[in-house]
Coordinates of N, CA and C in Angstrom, one line a residue:
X1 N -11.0 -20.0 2.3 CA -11.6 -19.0 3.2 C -10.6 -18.0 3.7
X2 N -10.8 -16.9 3.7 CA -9.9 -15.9 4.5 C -9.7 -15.3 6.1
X3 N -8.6 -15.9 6.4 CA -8.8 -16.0 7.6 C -8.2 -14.3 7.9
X4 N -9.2 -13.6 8.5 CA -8.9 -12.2 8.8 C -8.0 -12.2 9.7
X5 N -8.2 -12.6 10.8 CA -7.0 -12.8 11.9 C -5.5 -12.4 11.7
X6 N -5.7 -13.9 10.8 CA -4.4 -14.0 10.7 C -3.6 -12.7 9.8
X7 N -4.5 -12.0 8.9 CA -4.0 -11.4 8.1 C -3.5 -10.3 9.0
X8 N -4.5 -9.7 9.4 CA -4.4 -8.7 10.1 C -2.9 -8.6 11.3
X9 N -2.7 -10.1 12.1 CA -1.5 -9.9 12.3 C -0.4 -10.1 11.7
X10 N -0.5 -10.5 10.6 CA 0.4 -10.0 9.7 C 0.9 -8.6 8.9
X11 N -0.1 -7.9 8.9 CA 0.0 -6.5 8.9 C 0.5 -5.5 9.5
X12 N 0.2 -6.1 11.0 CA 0.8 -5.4 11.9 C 2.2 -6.0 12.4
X13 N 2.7 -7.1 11.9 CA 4.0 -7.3 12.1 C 4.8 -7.6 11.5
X14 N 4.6 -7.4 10.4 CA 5.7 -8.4 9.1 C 6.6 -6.6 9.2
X15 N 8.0 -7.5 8.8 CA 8.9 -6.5 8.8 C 9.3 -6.6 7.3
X16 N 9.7 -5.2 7.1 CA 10.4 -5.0 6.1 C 11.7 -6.4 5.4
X17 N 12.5 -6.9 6.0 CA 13.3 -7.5 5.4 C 12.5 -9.2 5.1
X18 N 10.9 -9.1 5.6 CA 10.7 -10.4 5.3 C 9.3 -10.5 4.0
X19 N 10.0 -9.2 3.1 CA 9.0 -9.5 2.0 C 10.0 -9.1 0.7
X20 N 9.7 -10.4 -0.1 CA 10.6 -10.2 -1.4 C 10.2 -9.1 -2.4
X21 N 10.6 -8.4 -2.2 CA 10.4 -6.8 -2.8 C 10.2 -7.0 -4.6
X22 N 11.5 -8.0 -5.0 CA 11.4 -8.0 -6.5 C 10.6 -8.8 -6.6
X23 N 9.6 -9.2 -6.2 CA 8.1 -10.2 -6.3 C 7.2 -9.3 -6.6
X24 N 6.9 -7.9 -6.2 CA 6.1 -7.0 -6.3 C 6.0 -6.0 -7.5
X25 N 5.0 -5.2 -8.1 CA 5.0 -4.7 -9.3 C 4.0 -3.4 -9.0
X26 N 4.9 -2.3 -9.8 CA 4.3 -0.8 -9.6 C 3.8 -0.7 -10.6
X27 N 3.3 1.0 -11.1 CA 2.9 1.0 -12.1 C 4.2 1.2 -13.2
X28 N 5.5 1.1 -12.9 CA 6.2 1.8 -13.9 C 7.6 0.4 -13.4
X29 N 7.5 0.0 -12.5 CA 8.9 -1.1 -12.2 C 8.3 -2.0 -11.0
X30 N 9.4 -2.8 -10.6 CA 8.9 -3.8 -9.9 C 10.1 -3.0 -8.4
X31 N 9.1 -3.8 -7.2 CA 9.5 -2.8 -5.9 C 10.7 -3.1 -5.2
X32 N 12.0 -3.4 -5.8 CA 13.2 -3.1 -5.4 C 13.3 -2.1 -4.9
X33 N 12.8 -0.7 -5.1 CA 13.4 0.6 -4.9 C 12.8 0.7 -3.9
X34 N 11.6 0.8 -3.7 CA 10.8 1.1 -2.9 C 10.9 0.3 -1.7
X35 N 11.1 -1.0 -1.5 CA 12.0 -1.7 -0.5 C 12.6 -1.2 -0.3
X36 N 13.7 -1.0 -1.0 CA 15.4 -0.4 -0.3 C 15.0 0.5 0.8
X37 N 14.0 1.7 0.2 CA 14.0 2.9 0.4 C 13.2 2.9 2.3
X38 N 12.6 1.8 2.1 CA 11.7 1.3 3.3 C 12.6 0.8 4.4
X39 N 13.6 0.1 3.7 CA 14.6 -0.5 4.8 C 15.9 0.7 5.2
X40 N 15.9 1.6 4.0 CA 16.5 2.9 4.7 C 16.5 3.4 5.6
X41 N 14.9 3.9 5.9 CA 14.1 4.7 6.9 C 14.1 6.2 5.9
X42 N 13.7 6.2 4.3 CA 13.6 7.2 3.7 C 12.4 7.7 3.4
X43 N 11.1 7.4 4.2 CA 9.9 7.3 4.1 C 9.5 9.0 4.4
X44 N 10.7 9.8 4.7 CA 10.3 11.3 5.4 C 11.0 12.0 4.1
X45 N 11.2 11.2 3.0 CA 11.9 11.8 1.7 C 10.7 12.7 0.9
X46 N 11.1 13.6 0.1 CA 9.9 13.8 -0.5 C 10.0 13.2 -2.0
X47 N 11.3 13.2 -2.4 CA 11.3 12.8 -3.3 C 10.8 10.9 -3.6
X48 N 11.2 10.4 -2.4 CA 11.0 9.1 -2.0 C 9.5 9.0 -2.0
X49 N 9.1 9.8 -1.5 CA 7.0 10.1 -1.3 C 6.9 10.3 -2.8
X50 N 7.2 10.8 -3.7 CA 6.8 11.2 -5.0 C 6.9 10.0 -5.7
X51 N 8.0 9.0 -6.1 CA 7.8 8.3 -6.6 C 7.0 7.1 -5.9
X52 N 7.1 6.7 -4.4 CA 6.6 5.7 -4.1 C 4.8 5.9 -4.6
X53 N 4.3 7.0 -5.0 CA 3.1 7.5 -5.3 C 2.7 7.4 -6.6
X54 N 3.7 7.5 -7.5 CA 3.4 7.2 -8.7 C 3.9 5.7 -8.9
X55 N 4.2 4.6 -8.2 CA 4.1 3.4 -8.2 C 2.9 2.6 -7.8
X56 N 2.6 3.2 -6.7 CA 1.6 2.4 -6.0 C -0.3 2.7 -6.5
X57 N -0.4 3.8 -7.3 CA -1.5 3.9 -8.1 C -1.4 5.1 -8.9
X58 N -2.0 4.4 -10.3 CA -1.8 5.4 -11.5 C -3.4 4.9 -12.3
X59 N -3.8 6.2 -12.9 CA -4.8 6.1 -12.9 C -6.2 4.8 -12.5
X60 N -5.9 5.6 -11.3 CA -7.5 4.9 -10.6 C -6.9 3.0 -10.5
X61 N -5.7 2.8 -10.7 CA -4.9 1.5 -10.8 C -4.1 1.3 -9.8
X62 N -4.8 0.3 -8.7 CA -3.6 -0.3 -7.6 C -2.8 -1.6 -8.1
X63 N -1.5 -1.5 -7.4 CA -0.2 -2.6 -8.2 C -0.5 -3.6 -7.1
X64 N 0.3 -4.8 -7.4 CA 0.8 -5.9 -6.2 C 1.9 -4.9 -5.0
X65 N 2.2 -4.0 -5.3 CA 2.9 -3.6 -4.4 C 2.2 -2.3 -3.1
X66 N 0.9 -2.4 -3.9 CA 0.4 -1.4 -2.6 C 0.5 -1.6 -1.7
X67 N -0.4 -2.7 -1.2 CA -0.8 -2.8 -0.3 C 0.6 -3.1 1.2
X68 N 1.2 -3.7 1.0 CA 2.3 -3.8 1.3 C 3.2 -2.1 1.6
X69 N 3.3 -1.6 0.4 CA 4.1 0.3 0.6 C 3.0 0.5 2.0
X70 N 1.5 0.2 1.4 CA 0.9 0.9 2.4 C 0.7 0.6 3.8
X71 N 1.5 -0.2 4.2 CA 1.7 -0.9 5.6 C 2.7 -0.1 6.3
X72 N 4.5 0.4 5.3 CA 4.7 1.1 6.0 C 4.7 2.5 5.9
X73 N 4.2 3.0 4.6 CA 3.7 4.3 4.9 C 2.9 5.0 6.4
X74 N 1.5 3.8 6.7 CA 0.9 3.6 7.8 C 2.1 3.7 9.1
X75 N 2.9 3.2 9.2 CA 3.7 2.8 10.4 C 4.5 3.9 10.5
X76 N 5.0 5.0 9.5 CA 5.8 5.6 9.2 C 4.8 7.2 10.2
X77 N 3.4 7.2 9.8 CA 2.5 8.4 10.3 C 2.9 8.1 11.7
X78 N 2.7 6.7 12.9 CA 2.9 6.4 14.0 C 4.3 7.7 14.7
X79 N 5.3 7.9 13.8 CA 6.3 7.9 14.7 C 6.4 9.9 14.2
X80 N 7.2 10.5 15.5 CA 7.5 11.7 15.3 C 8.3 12.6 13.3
X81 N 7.5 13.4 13.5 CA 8.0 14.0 12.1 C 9.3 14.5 11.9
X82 N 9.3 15.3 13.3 CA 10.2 16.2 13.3 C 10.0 18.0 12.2
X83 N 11.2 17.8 12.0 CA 11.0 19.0 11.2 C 10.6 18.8 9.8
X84 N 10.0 17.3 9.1 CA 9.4 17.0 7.9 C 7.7 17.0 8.2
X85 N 7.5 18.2 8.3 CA 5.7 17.8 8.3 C 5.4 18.1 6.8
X86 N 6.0 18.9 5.8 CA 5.8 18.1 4.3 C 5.8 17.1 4.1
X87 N 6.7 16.6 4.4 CA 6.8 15.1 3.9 C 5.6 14.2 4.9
X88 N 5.5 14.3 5.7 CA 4.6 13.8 6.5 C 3.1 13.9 6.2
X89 N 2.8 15.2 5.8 CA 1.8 15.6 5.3 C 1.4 15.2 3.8
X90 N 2.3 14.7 3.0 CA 2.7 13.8 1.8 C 2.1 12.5 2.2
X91 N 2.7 11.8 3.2 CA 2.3 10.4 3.3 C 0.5 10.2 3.7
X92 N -0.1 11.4 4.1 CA -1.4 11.6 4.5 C -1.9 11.4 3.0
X93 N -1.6 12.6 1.9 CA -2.0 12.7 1.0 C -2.5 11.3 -0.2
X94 N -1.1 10.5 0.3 CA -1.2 9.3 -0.3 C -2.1 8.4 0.1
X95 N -2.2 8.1 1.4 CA -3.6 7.2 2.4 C -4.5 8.2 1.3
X96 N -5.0 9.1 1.3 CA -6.4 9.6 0.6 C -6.4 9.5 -0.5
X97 N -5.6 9.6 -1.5 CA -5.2 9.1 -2.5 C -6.0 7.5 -3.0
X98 N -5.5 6.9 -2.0 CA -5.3 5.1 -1.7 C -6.7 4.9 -1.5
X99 N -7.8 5.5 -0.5 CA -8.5 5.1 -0.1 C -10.0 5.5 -1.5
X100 N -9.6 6.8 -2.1 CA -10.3 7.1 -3.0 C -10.4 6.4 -4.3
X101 N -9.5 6.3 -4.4 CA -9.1 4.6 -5.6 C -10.1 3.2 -5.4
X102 N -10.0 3.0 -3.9 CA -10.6 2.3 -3.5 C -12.2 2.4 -3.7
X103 N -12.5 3.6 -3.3 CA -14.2 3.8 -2.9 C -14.4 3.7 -4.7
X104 N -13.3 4.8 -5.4 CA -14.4 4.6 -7.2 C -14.2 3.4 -7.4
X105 N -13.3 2.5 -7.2 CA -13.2 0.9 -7.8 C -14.7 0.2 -7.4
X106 N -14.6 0.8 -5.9 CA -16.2 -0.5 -5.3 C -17.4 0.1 -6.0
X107 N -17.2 1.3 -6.1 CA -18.6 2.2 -6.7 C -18.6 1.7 -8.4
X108 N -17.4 1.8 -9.4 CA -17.2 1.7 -10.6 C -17.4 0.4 -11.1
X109 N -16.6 -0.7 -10.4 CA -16.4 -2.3 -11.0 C -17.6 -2.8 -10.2
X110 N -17.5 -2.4 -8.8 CA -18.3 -3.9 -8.3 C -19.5 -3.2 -7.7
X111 N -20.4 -2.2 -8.5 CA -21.4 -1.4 -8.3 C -21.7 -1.3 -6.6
X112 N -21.2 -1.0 -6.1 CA -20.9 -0.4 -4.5 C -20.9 -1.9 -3.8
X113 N -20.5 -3.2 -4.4 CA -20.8 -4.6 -3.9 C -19.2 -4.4 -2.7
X114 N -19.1 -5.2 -1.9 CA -17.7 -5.1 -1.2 C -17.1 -6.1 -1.2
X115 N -15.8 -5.5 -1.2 CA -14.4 -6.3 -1.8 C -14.3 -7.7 -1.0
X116 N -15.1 -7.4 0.2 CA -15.0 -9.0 1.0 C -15.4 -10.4 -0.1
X117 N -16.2 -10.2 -1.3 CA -17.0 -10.9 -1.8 C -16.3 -11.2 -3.0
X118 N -15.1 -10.6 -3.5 CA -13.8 -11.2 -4.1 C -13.7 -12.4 -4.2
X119 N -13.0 -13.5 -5.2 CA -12.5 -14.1 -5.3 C -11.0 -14.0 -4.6
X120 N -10.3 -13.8 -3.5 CA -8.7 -13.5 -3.4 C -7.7 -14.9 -2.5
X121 N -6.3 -14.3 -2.4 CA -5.9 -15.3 -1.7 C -6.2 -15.5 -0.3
X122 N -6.1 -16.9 -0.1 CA -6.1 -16.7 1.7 C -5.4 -15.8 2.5
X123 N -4.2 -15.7 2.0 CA -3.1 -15.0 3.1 C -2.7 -13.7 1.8
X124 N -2.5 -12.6 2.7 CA -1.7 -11.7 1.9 C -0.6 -11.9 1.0
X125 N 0.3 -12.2 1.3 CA 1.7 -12.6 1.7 C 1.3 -13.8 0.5
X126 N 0.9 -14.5 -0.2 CA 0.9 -15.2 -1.3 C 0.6 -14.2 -2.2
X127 N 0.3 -13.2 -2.5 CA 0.4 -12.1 -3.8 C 1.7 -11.8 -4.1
X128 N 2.8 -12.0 -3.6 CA 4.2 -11.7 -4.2 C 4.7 -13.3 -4.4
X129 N 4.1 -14.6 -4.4 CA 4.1 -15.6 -4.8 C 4.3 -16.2 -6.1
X130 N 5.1 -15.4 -7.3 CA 5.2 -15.8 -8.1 C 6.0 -16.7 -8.7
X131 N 6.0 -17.0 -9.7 CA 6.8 -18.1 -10.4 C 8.1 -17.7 -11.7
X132 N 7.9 -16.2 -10.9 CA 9.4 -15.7 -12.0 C 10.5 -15.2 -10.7
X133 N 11.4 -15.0 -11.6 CA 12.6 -14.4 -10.9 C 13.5 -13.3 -11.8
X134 N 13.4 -12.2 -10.8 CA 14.2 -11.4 -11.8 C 15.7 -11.3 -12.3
X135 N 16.4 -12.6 -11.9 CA 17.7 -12.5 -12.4 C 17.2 -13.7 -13.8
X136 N 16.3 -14.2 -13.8 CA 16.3 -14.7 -15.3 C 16.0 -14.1 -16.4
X137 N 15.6 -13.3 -15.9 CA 15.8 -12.1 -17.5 C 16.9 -11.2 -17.9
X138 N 16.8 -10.3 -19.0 CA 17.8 -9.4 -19.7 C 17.4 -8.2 -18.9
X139 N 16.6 -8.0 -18.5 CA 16.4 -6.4 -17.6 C 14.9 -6.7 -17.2
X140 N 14.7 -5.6 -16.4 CA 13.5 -5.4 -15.6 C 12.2 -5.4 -16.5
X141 N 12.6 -4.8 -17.4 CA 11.5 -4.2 -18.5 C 10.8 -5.7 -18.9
X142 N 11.3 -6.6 -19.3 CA 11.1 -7.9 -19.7 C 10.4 -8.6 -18.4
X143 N 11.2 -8.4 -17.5 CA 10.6 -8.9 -16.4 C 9.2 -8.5 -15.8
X144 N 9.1 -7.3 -15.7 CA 7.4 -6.7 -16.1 C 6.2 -7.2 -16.9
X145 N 6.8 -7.2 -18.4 CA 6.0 -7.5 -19.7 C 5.5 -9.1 -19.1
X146 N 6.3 -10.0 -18.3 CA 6.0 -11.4 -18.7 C 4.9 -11.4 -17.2
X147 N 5.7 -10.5 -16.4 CA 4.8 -10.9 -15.4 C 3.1 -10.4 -15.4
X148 N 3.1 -9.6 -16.5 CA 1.3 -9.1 -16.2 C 1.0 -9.8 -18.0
X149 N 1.4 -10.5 -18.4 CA 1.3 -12.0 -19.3 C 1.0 -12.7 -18.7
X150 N 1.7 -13.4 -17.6 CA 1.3 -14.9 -17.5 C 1.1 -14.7 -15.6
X151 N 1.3 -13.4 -14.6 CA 1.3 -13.8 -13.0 C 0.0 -13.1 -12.5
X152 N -0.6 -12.0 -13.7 CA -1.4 -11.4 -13.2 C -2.5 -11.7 -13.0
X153 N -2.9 -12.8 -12.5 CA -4.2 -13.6 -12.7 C -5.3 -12.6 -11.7
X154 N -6.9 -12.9 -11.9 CA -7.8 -12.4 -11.8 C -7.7 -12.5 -10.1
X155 N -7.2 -13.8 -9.7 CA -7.2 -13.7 -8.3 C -6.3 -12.8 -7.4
X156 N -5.2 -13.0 -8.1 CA -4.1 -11.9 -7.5 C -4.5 -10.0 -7.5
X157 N -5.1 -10.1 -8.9 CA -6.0 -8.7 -8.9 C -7.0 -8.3 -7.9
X158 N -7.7 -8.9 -7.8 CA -8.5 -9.1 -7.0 C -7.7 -8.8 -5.3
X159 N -6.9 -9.7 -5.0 CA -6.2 -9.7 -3.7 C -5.6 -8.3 -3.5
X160 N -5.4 -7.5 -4.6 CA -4.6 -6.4 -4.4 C -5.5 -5.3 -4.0
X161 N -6.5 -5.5 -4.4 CA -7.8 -4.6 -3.9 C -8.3 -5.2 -2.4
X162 N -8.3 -6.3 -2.2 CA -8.8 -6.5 -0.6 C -7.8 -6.3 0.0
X163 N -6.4 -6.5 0.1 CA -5.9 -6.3 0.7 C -5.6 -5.3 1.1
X164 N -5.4 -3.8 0.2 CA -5.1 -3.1 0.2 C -6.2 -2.5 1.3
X165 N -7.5 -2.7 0.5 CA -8.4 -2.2 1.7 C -8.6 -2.5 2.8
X166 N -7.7 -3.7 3.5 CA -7.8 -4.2 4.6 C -6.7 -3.8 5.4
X167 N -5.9 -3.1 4.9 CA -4.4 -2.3 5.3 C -5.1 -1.0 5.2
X168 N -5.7 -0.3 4.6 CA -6.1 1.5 4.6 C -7.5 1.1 6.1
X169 N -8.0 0.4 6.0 CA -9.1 0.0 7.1 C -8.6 -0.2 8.5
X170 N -7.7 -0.9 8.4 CA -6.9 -1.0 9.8 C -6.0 -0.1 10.1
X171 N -5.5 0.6 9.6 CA -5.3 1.7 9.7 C -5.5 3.5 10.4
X172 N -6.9 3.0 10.3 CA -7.8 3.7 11.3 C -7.8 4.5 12.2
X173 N -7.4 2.8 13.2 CA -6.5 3.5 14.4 C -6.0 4.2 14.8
X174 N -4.9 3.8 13.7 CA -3.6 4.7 13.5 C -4.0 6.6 13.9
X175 N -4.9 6.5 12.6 CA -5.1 7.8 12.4 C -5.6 8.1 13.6
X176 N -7.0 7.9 14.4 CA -7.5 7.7 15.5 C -6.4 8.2 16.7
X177 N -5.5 7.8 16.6 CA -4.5 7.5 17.4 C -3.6 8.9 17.5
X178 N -3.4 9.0 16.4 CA -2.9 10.3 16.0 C -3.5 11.8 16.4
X179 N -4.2 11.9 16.1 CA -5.7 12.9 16.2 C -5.7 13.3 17.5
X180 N -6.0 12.2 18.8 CA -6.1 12.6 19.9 C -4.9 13.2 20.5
X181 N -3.7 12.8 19.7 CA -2.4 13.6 20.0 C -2.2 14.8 19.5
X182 N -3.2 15.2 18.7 CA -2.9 16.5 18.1 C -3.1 17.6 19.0
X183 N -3.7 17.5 20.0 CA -3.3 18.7 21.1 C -2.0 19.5 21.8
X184 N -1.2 18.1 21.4 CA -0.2 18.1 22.2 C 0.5 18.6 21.0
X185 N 0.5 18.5 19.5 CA 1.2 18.9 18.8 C 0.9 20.6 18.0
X186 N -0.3 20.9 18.6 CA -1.1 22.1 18.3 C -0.5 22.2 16.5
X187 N -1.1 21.4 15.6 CA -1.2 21.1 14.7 C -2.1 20.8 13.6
X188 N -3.2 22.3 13.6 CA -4.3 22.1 13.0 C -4.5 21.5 11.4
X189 N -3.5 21.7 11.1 CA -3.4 21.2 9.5 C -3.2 20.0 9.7
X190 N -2.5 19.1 10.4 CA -2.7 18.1 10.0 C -3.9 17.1 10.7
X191 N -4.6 17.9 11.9 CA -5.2 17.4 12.4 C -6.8 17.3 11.5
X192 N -7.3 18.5 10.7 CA -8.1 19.0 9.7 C -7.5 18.0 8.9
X193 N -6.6 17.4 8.1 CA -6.4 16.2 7.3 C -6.8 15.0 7.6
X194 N -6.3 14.9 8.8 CA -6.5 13.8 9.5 C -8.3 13.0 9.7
X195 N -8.8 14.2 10.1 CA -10.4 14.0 10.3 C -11.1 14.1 9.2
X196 N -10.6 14.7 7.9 CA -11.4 14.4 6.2 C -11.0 13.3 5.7
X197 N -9.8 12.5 5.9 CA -10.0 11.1 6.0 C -10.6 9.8 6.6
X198 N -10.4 10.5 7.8 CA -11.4 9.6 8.7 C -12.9 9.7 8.1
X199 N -13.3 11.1 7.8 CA -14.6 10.8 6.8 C -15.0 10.0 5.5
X200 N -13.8 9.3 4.8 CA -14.2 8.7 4.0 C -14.0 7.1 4.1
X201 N -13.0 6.9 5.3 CA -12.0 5.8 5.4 C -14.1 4.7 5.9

C-alpha cells in the first residue's frame, strides 16, 4: 500500500546529492547530466531547460527520471529569477508540458481511470532501484539498451506516472504561492501562465 505521507515528505525534502542520478533514464541517456546540472544551481540555464525537456518527456512519454527533475524544477520556480524570467518562464513551460502528458495518458491508457489505481511502488525512491550499474558496461548506450530489457518492468512504469503526478499535484502550492506574489512583482505574463496552469493542474 502507498503510503502518501511519507512520500510526499519526501518530496518536499530529499536533496539533490541523495539520489543516484545514474539509476535514472531519459528519453535519450541516463540522468548523470541532469544531476550534475541540478547540483550546479544551472536550473536558470536555457540551454540546461532545453535539454532537461527533451529528457524528461518525448512523445507523450514520461522517463524514470521525471518525476524526480520535476521536484527541482518545482523548487527552482520557489526562488527569485532575477534577470532570467526566460528561463524561468521555460521551467513553467515544462510543468505544462508535464502536466499535459499526464491528463492524455489518464484520458488515452487508463480511459480517464486515476493513476491512484496503478499497480506502483510503495515509496518513490525505489524507482531508481535497480540492479545494474553503469560502470559495468562499455558505454552508456549499452547501459540504456539493457536497462529498458530487463529494469523496465510494468510496475516501475507505472510508478513513473504516479509519481510524477503526485510531484506536478503537490506542486500546486507552489504555484498558488507564487501568484499571490505576483503583485509585488507586477508581472503579468507570468502571472497569466501561472493561472492557465492552475486550470488544468
Amino acid at each position: 500500500m502507498k503510503n502518501i505521507d511519507k512520500n510526499l515528505e519526501y518530496i518536499r525534502n530529499v536533496k539533490v546529492e541523495e539520489i543516484n542520478w545514474s539509476k535514472l533514464f531519459g528519453s535519450y541517456s541516463c540522468g548523470i547530466k541532469i544531476g550534475e546540472d541540478i547540483k550546479n544551481n544551472n536550473l536558470l540555464d536555457l540551454k540546461v531547460l532545453k535539454n532537461i525537456e527533451n529528457e524528461i518527456e518525448h512523445q507523450s512519454t514520461l522517463w524514470t527520471i521525471t518525476p524526480f527533475t520535476m521536484i527541482f524544477l518545482i523548487r527552482q520556480l520557489e526562488k527569485d529569477y532575477g534577470d532570467k524570467k526566460e528561463e524561468y518562464c521555460y521551467i513553467l513551460e515544462i510543468y505544462k508540458l508535464i502536466v499535459e502528458t499526464l491528463k492524455f495518458t489518464q484520458d488515452e491508457a487508463l480511459e480517464e481511470n486515476s493513476f491512484d489505481k496503478l499497480e506502483v511502488y510503495e515509496e518513490m525512491k525505489d524507482i531508481f532501484k535497480i540492479n545494474l550499474n553503469l560502470e559495468d558496461f562499455e558505454d552508456e548506450e549499452e547501459y540504456i539498451e539493457v536497462f529498458f530489457e530487463e529494469e523496465m518492468t510494468d510496475i516501475r512504469y507505472n510508478s513513473v506516472y504516479y509519481y510524477t503526478d503526485l510531484v506536478v499535484k503537490n506542486g500546486k502550492k507552489t504555484l498558488e504561492e507564487i501568484l499571490s506574489k505576483k503583485v509585488n512583482y507586477e508581472d503579468n505574463q507570468i502571472a497569466n501562465f501561472i493561472n492557465s496552469l492552475l486550470k488544468i493542474l
